[in-house]
mmCIF file of C-alpha atoms in Angstrom:
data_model
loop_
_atom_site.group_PDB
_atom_site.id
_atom_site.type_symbol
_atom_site.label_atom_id
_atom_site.label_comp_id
_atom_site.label_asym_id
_atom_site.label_seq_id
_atom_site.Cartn_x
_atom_site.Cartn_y
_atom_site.Cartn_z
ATOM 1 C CA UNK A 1 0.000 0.000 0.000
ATOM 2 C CA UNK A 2 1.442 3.328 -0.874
ATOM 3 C CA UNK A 3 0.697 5.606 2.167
ATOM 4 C CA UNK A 4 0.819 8.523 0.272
ATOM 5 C CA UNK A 5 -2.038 7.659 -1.905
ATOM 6 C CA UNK A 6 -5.239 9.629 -0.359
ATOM 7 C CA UNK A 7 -7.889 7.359 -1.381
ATOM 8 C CA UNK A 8 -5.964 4.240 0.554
ATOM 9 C CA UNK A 9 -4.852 6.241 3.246
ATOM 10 C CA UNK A 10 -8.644 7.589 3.806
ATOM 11 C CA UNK A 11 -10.200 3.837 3.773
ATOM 12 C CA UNK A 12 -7.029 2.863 6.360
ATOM 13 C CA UNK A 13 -8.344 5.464 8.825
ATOM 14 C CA UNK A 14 -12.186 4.388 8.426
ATOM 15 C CA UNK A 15 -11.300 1.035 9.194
ATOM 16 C CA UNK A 16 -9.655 2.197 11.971
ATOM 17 C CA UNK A 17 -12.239 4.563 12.660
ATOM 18 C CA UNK A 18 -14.781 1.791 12.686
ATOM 19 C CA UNK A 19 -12.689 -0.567 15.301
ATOM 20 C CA UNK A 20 -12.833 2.292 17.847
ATOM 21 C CA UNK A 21 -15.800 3.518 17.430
ATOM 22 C CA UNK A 22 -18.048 0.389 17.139
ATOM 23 C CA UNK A 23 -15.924 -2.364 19.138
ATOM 24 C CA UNK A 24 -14.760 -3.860 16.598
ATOM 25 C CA UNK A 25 -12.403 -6.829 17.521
ATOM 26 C CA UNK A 26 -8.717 -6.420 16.584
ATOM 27 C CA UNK A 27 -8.101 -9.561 14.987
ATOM 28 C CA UNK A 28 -10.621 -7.973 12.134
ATOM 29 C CA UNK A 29 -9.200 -4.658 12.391
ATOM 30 C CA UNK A 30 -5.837 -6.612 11.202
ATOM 31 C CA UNK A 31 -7.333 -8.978 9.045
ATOM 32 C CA UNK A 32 -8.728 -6.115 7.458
ATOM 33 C CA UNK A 33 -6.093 -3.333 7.612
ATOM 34 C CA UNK A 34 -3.712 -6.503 5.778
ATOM 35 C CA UNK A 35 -5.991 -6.845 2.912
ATOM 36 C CA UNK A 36 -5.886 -2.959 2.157
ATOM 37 C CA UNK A 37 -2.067 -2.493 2.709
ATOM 38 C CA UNK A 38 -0.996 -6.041 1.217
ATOM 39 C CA UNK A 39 1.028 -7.409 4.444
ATOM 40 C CA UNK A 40 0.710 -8.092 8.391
ATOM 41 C CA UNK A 41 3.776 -5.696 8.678
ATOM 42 C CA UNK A 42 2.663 -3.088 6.378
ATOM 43 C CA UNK A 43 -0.976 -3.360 7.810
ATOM 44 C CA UNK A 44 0.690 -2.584 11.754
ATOM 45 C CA UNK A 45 2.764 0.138 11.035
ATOM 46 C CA UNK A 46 -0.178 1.990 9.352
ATOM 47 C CA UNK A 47 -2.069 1.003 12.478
ATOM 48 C CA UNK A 48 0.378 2.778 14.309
ATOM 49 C CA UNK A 49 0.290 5.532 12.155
ATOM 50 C CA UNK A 50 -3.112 6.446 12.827
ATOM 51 C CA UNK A 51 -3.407 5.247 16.472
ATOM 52 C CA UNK A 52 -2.266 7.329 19.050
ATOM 53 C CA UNK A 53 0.661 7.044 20.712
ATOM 54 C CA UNK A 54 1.510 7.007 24.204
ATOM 55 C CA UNK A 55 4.396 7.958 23.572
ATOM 56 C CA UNK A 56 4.314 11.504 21.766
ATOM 57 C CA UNK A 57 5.649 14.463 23.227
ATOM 58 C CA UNK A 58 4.173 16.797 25.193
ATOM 59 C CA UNK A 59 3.462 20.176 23.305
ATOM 60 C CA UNK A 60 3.120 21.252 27.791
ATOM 61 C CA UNK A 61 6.380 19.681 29.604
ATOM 62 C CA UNK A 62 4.759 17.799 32.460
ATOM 63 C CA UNK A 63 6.936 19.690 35.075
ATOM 64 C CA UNK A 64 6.222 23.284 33.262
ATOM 65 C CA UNK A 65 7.357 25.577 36.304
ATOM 66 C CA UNK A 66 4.879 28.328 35.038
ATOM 67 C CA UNK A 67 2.162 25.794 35.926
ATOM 68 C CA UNK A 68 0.953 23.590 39.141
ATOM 69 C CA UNK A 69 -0.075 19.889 38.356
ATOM 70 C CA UNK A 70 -1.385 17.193 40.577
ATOM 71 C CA UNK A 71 -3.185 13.797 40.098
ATOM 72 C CA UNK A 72 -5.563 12.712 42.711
ATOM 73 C CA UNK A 73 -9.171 12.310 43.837
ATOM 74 C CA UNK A 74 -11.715 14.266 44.982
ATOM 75 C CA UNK A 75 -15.152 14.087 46.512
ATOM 76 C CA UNK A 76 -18.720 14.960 45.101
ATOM 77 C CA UNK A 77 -21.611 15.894 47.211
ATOM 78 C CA UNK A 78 -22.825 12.458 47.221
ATOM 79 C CA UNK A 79 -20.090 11.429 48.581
ATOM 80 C CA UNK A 80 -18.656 9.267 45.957
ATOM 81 C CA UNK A 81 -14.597 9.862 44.472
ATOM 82 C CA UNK A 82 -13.420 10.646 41.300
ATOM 83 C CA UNK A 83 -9.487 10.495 40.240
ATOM 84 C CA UNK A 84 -8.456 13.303 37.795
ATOM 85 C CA UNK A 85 -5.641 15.323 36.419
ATOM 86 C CA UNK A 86 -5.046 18.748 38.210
ATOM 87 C CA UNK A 87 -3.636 21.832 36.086
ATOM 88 C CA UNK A 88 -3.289 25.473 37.234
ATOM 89 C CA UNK A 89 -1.168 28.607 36.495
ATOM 90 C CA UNK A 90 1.683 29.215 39.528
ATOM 91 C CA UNK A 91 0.615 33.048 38.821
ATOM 92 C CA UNK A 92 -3.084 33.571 38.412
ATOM 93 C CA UNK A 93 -4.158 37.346 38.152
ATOM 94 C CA UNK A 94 -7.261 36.479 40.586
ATOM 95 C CA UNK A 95 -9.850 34.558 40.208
ATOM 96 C CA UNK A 96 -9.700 31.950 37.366
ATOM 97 C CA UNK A 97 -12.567 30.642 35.820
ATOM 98 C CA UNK A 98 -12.367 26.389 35.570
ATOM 99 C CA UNK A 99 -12.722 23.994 33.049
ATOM 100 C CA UNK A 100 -13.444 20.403 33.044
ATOM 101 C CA UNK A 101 -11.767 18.474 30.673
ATOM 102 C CA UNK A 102 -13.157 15.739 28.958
ATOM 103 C CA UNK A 103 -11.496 12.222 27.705
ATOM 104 C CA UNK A 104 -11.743 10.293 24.397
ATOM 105 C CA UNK A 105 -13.384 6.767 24.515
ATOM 106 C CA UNK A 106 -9.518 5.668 25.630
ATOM 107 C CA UNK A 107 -9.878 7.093 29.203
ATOM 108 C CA UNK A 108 -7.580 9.601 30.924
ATOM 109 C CA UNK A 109 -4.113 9.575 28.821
ATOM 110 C CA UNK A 110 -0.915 11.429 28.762
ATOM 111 C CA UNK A 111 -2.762 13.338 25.998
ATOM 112 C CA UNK A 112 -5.524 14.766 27.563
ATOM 113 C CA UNK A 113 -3.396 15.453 30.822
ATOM 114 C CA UNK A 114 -1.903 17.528 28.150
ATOM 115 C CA UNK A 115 -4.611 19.442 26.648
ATOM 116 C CA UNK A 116 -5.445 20.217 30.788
ATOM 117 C CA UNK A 117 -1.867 22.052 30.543
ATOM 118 C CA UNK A 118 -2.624 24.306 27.472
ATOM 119 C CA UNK A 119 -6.046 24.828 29.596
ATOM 120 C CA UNK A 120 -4.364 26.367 32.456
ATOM 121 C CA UNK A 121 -1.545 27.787 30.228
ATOM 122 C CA UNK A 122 -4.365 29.516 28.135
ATOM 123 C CA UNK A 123 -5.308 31.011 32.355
ATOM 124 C CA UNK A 124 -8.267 28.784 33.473
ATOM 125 C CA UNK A 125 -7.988 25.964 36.335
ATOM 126 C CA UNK A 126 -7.935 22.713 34.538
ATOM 127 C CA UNK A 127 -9.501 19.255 36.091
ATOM 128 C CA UNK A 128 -9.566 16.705 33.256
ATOM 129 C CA UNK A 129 -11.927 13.767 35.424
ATOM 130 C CA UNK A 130 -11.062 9.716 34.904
ATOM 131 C CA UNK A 131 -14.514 8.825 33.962
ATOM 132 C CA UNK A 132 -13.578 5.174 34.234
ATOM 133 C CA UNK A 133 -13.006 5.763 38.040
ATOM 134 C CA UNK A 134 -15.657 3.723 39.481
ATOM 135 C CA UNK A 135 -13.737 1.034 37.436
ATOM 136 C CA UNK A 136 -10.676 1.143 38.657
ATOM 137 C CA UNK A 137 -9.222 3.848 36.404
ATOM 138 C CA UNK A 138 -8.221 4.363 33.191
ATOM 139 C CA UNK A 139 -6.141 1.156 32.317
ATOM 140 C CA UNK A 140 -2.811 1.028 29.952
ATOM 141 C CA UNK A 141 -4.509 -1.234 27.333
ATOM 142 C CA UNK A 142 -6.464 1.385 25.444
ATOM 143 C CA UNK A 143 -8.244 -1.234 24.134
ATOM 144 C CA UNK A 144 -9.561 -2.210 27.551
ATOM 145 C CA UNK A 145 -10.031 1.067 28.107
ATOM 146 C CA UNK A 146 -12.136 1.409 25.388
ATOM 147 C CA UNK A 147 -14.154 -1.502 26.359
ATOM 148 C CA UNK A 148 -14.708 -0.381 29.680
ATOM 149 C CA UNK A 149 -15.912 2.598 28.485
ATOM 150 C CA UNK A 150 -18.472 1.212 26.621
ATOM 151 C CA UNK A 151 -19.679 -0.321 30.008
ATOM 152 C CA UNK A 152 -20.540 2.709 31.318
ATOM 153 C CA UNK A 153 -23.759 3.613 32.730
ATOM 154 C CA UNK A 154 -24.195 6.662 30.290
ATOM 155 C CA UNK A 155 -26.866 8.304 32.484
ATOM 156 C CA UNK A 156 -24.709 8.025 35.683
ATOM 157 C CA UNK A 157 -21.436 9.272 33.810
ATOM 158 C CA UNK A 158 -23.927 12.445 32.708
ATOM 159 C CA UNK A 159 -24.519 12.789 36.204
ATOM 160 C CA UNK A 160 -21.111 12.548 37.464
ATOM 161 C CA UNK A 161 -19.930 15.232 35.182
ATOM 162 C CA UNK A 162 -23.233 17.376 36.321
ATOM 163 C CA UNK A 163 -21.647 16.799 40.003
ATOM 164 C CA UNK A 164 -17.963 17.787 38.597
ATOM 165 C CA UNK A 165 -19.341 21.147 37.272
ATOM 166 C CA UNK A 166 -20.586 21.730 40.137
ATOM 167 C CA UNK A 167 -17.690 20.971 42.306
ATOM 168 C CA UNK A 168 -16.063 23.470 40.590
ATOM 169 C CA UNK A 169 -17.895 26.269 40.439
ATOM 170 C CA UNK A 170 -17.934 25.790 44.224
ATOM 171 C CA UNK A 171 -13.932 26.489 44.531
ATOM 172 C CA UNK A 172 -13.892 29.371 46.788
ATOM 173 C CA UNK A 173 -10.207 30.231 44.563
ATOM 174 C CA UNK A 174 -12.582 30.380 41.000
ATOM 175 C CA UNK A 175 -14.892 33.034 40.087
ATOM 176 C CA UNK A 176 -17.760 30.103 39.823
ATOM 177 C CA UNK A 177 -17.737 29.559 35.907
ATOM 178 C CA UNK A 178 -17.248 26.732 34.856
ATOM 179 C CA UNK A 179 -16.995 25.379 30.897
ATOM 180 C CA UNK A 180 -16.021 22.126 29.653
ATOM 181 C CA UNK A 181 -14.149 20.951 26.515
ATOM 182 C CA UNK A 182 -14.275 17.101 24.992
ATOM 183 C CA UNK A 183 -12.829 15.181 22.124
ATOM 184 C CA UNK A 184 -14.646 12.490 20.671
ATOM 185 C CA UNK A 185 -17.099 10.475 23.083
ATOM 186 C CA UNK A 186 -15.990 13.522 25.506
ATOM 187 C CA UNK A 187 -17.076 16.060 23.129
ATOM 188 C CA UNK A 188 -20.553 13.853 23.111
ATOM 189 C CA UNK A 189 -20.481 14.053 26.529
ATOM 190 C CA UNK A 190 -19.898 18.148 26.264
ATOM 191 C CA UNK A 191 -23.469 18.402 24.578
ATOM 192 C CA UNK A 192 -25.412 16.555 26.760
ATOM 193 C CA UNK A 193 -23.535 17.674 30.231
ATOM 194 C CA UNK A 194 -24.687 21.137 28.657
ATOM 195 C CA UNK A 195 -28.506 19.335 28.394
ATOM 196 C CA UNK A 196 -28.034 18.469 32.114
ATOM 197 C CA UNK A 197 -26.184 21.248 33.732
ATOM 198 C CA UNK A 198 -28.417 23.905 32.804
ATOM 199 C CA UNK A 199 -27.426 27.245 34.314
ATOM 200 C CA UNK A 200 -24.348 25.611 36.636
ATOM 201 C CA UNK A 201 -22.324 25.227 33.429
ATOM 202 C CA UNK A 202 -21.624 28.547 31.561
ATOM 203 C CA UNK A 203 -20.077 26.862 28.368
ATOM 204 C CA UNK A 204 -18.992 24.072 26.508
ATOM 205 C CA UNK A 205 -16.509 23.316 23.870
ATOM 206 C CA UNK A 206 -17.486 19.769 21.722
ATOM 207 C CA UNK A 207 -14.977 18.312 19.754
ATOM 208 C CA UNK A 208 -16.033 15.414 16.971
ATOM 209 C CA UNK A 209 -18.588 14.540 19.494
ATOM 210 C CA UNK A 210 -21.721 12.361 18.156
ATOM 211 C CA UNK A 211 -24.521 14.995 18.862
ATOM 212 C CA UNK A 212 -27.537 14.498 21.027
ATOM 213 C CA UNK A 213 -31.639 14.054 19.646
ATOM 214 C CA UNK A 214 -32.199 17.047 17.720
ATOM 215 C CA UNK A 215 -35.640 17.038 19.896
ATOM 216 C CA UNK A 216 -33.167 17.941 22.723
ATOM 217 C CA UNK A 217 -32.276 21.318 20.863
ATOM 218 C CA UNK A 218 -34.879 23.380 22.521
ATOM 219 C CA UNK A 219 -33.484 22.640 26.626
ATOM 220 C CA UNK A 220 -30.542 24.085 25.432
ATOM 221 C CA UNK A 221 -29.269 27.086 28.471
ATOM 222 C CA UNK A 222 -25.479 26.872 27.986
ATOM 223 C CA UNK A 223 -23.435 28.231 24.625
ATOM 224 C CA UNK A 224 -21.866 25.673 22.875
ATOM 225 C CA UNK A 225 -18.518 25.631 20.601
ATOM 226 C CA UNK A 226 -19.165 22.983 18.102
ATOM 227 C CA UNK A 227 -15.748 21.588 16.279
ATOM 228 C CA UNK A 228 -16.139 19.256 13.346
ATOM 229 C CA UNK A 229 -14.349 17.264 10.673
ATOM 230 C CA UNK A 230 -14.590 17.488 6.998
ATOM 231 C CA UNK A 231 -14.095 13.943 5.911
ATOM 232 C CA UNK A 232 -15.944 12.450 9.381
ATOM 233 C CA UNK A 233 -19.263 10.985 7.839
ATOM 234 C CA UNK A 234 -19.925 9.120 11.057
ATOM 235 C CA UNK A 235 -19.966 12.049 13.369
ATOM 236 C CA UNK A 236 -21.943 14.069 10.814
ATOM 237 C CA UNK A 237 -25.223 12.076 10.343
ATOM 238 C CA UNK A 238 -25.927 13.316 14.029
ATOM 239 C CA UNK A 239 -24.560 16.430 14.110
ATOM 240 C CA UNK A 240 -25.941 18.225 10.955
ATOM 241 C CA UNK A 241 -29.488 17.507 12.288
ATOM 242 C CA UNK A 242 -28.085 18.636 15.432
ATOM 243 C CA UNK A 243 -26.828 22.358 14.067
ATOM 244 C CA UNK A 244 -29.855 22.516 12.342
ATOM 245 C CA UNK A 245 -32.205 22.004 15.534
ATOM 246 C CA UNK A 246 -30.105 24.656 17.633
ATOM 247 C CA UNK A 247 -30.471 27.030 14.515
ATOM 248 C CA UNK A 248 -33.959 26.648 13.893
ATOM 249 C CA UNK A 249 -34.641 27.198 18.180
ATOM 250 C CA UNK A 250 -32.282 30.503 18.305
ATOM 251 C CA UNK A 251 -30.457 28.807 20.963
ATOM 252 C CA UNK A 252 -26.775 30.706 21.131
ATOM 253 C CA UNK A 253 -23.768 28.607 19.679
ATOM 254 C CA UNK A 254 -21.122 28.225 16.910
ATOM 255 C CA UNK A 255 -20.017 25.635 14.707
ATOM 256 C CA UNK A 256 -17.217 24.784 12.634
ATOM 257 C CA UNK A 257 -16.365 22.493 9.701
ATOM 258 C CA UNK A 258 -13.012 21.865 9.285
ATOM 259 C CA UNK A 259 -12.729 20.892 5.622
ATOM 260 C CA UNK A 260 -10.530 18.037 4.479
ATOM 261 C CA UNK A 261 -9.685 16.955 8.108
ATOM 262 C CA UNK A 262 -10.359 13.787 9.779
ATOM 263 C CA UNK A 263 -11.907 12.409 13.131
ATOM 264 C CA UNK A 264 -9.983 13.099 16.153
ATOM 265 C CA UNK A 265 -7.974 15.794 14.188
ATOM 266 C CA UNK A 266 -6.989 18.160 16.999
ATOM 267 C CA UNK A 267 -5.054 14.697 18.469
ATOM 268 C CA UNK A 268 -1.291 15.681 18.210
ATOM 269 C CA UNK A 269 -0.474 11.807 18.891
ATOM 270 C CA UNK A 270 -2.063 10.444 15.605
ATOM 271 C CA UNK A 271 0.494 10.737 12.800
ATOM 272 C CA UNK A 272 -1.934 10.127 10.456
ATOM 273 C CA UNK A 273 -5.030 12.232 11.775
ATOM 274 C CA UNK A 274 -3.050 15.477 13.472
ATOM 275 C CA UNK A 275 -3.915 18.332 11.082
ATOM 276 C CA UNK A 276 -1.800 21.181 12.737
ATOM 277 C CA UNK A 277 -3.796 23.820 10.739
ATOM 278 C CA UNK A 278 -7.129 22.757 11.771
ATOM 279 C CA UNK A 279 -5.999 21.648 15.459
ATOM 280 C CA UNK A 280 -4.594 25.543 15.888
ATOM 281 C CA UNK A 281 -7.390 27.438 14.131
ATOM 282 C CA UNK A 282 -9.642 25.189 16.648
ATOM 283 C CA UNK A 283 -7.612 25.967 19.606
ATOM 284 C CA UNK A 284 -7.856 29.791 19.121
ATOM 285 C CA UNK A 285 -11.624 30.150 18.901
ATOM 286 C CA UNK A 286 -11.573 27.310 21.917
ATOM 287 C CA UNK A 287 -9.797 29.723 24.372
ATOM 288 C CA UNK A 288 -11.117 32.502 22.990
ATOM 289 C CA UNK A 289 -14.775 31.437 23.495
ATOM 290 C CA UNK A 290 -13.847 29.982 26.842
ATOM 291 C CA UNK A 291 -12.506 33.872 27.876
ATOM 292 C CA UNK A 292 -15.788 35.329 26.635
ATOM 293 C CA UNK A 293 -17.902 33.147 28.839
ATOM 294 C CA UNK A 294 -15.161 32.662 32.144
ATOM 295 C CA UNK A 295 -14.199 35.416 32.670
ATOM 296 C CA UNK A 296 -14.980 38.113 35.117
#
């Protein structure tokens, strides 16, 4: 398979697309990714290519001295803990609005500990939560990870992140707004925490994120940031009907279309899906929208 040829490269990441999106086994994820690129080897290294890696670099050093980091739990009003990744600028000009960041269907990784860094760099207090807590925690096999994810009790997840929003617009060092961000099942999550929260969340940044019932439009309180991509077909059957039903009710949000980009295109760690041009345009009207509705 020549890598470089668009057309094979495109059906490479649907495939792969398709095994982490609807738990797909990955004995046919090879079987099939061999048939495309004409050998077991060639088949894994474009695997690779398009999966992220663990092992990336940072675009945040972990042990950044302009920020504060910590990993640890924390307790909800019901009682229960949640584990999460702690980010915060050394020197905050007063109060600082917070942000709760949200995980792909992979759990918490070194990624997303990253994207809470460029939160708190960007001046907001940055908790991305483990979801997969009340499992044990985010586990190194992603693919486990994934499947444990897809365990979930989606209601109770909504309602832990409703109790996270909370939490931190309770921090008697924020200014009580609170937004949240997401990236693939966490930017699904984004839209329907913003469903749930109501007036406790003041806005909410969804990346890729399979969109909600367009019948859901009109409960709408919170502004969204919508963030999709070009060539991601899945994604879109939900979302265009969404966009259309928050249109058609007035209710107040943006959305982009990022031409010629695939799923999961803000990921740095994904070779083959990073689009840097994209990923930064993304990240500007991110922060920017996150200023307009956190800040004092």
């Amino acid at each position: 398979m020549d890598r470089n040829d668009p057309g094979l490269r495109d059906a490479a990441v649907r495939l792969y697309d398709d095994f982490t999106h609807e738990h797909r086994d990955r004995r046919t994820l090879l079987r099939q990714m061999t048939a495309l690129a004409g050998s077991a080897a060639a088949a894994e290294a474009l695997i690779l290519g398009i999966a992220a890696s663990p092992a990336a670099a940072a675009q945040v050093d972990p042990a950044d001295k302009r920020l504060i980091t910590r990993k640890g739990g924390f307790k909800l009003a019901d009682g229960s803990s949640v584990t999460g990744y702690f980010a915060a600028p050394r020197k905050a000009a007063g109060k600082l609005g917070a942000v709760m960041v949200i995980h792909e269907n992979r759990g918490l990784q070194p990624h997303i500990e990253d994207v809470a860094r460029r939160i708190a760099l960007a001046g907001f207090f940055a908790l991305a939560p483990d979801f997969l807590s009340s499992a044990g925690g985010t586990p190194a096999d992603e693919d486990k990870a994934r499947e444990l994810i897809g365990r979930l009790d989606y209601d109770a997840t909504i309602t832990t992140a409703v109790a996270v929003v909370k939490r931190l617009g309770q921090r008697a060092s924020g200014n009580g707004k609170v937004g949240t961000v997401g990236f693939c099942w966490g930017g699904a999550l984004v839209d329907r925490v913003a469903l749930a929260a109501g007036p406790a969340l003041a806005a909410g940044v969804s990346y890729y994120g399979p969109a909600p019932d367009p019948a859901e439009a009109a409960k709408l309180q919170v502004p969204l940031l919508l963030h999709y991509a070009g060539k991601d077909t899945r994604v879109a059957q939900t979302a265009e009907p969404w966009v259309a039903a928050l249109r058609a009710a007035g209710k107040p949000f943006e959305a982009f279309t990022y031409p010629g980009v695939d799923h999961a295109f803000n990921n740095d760690t994904s070779a083959e899906r990073y689009d840097k041009a994209a990923a930064d345009l993304a990240w500007q009207r991110t922060t920017a929208f996150l200023h307009q509705h956190l800040d004092t």
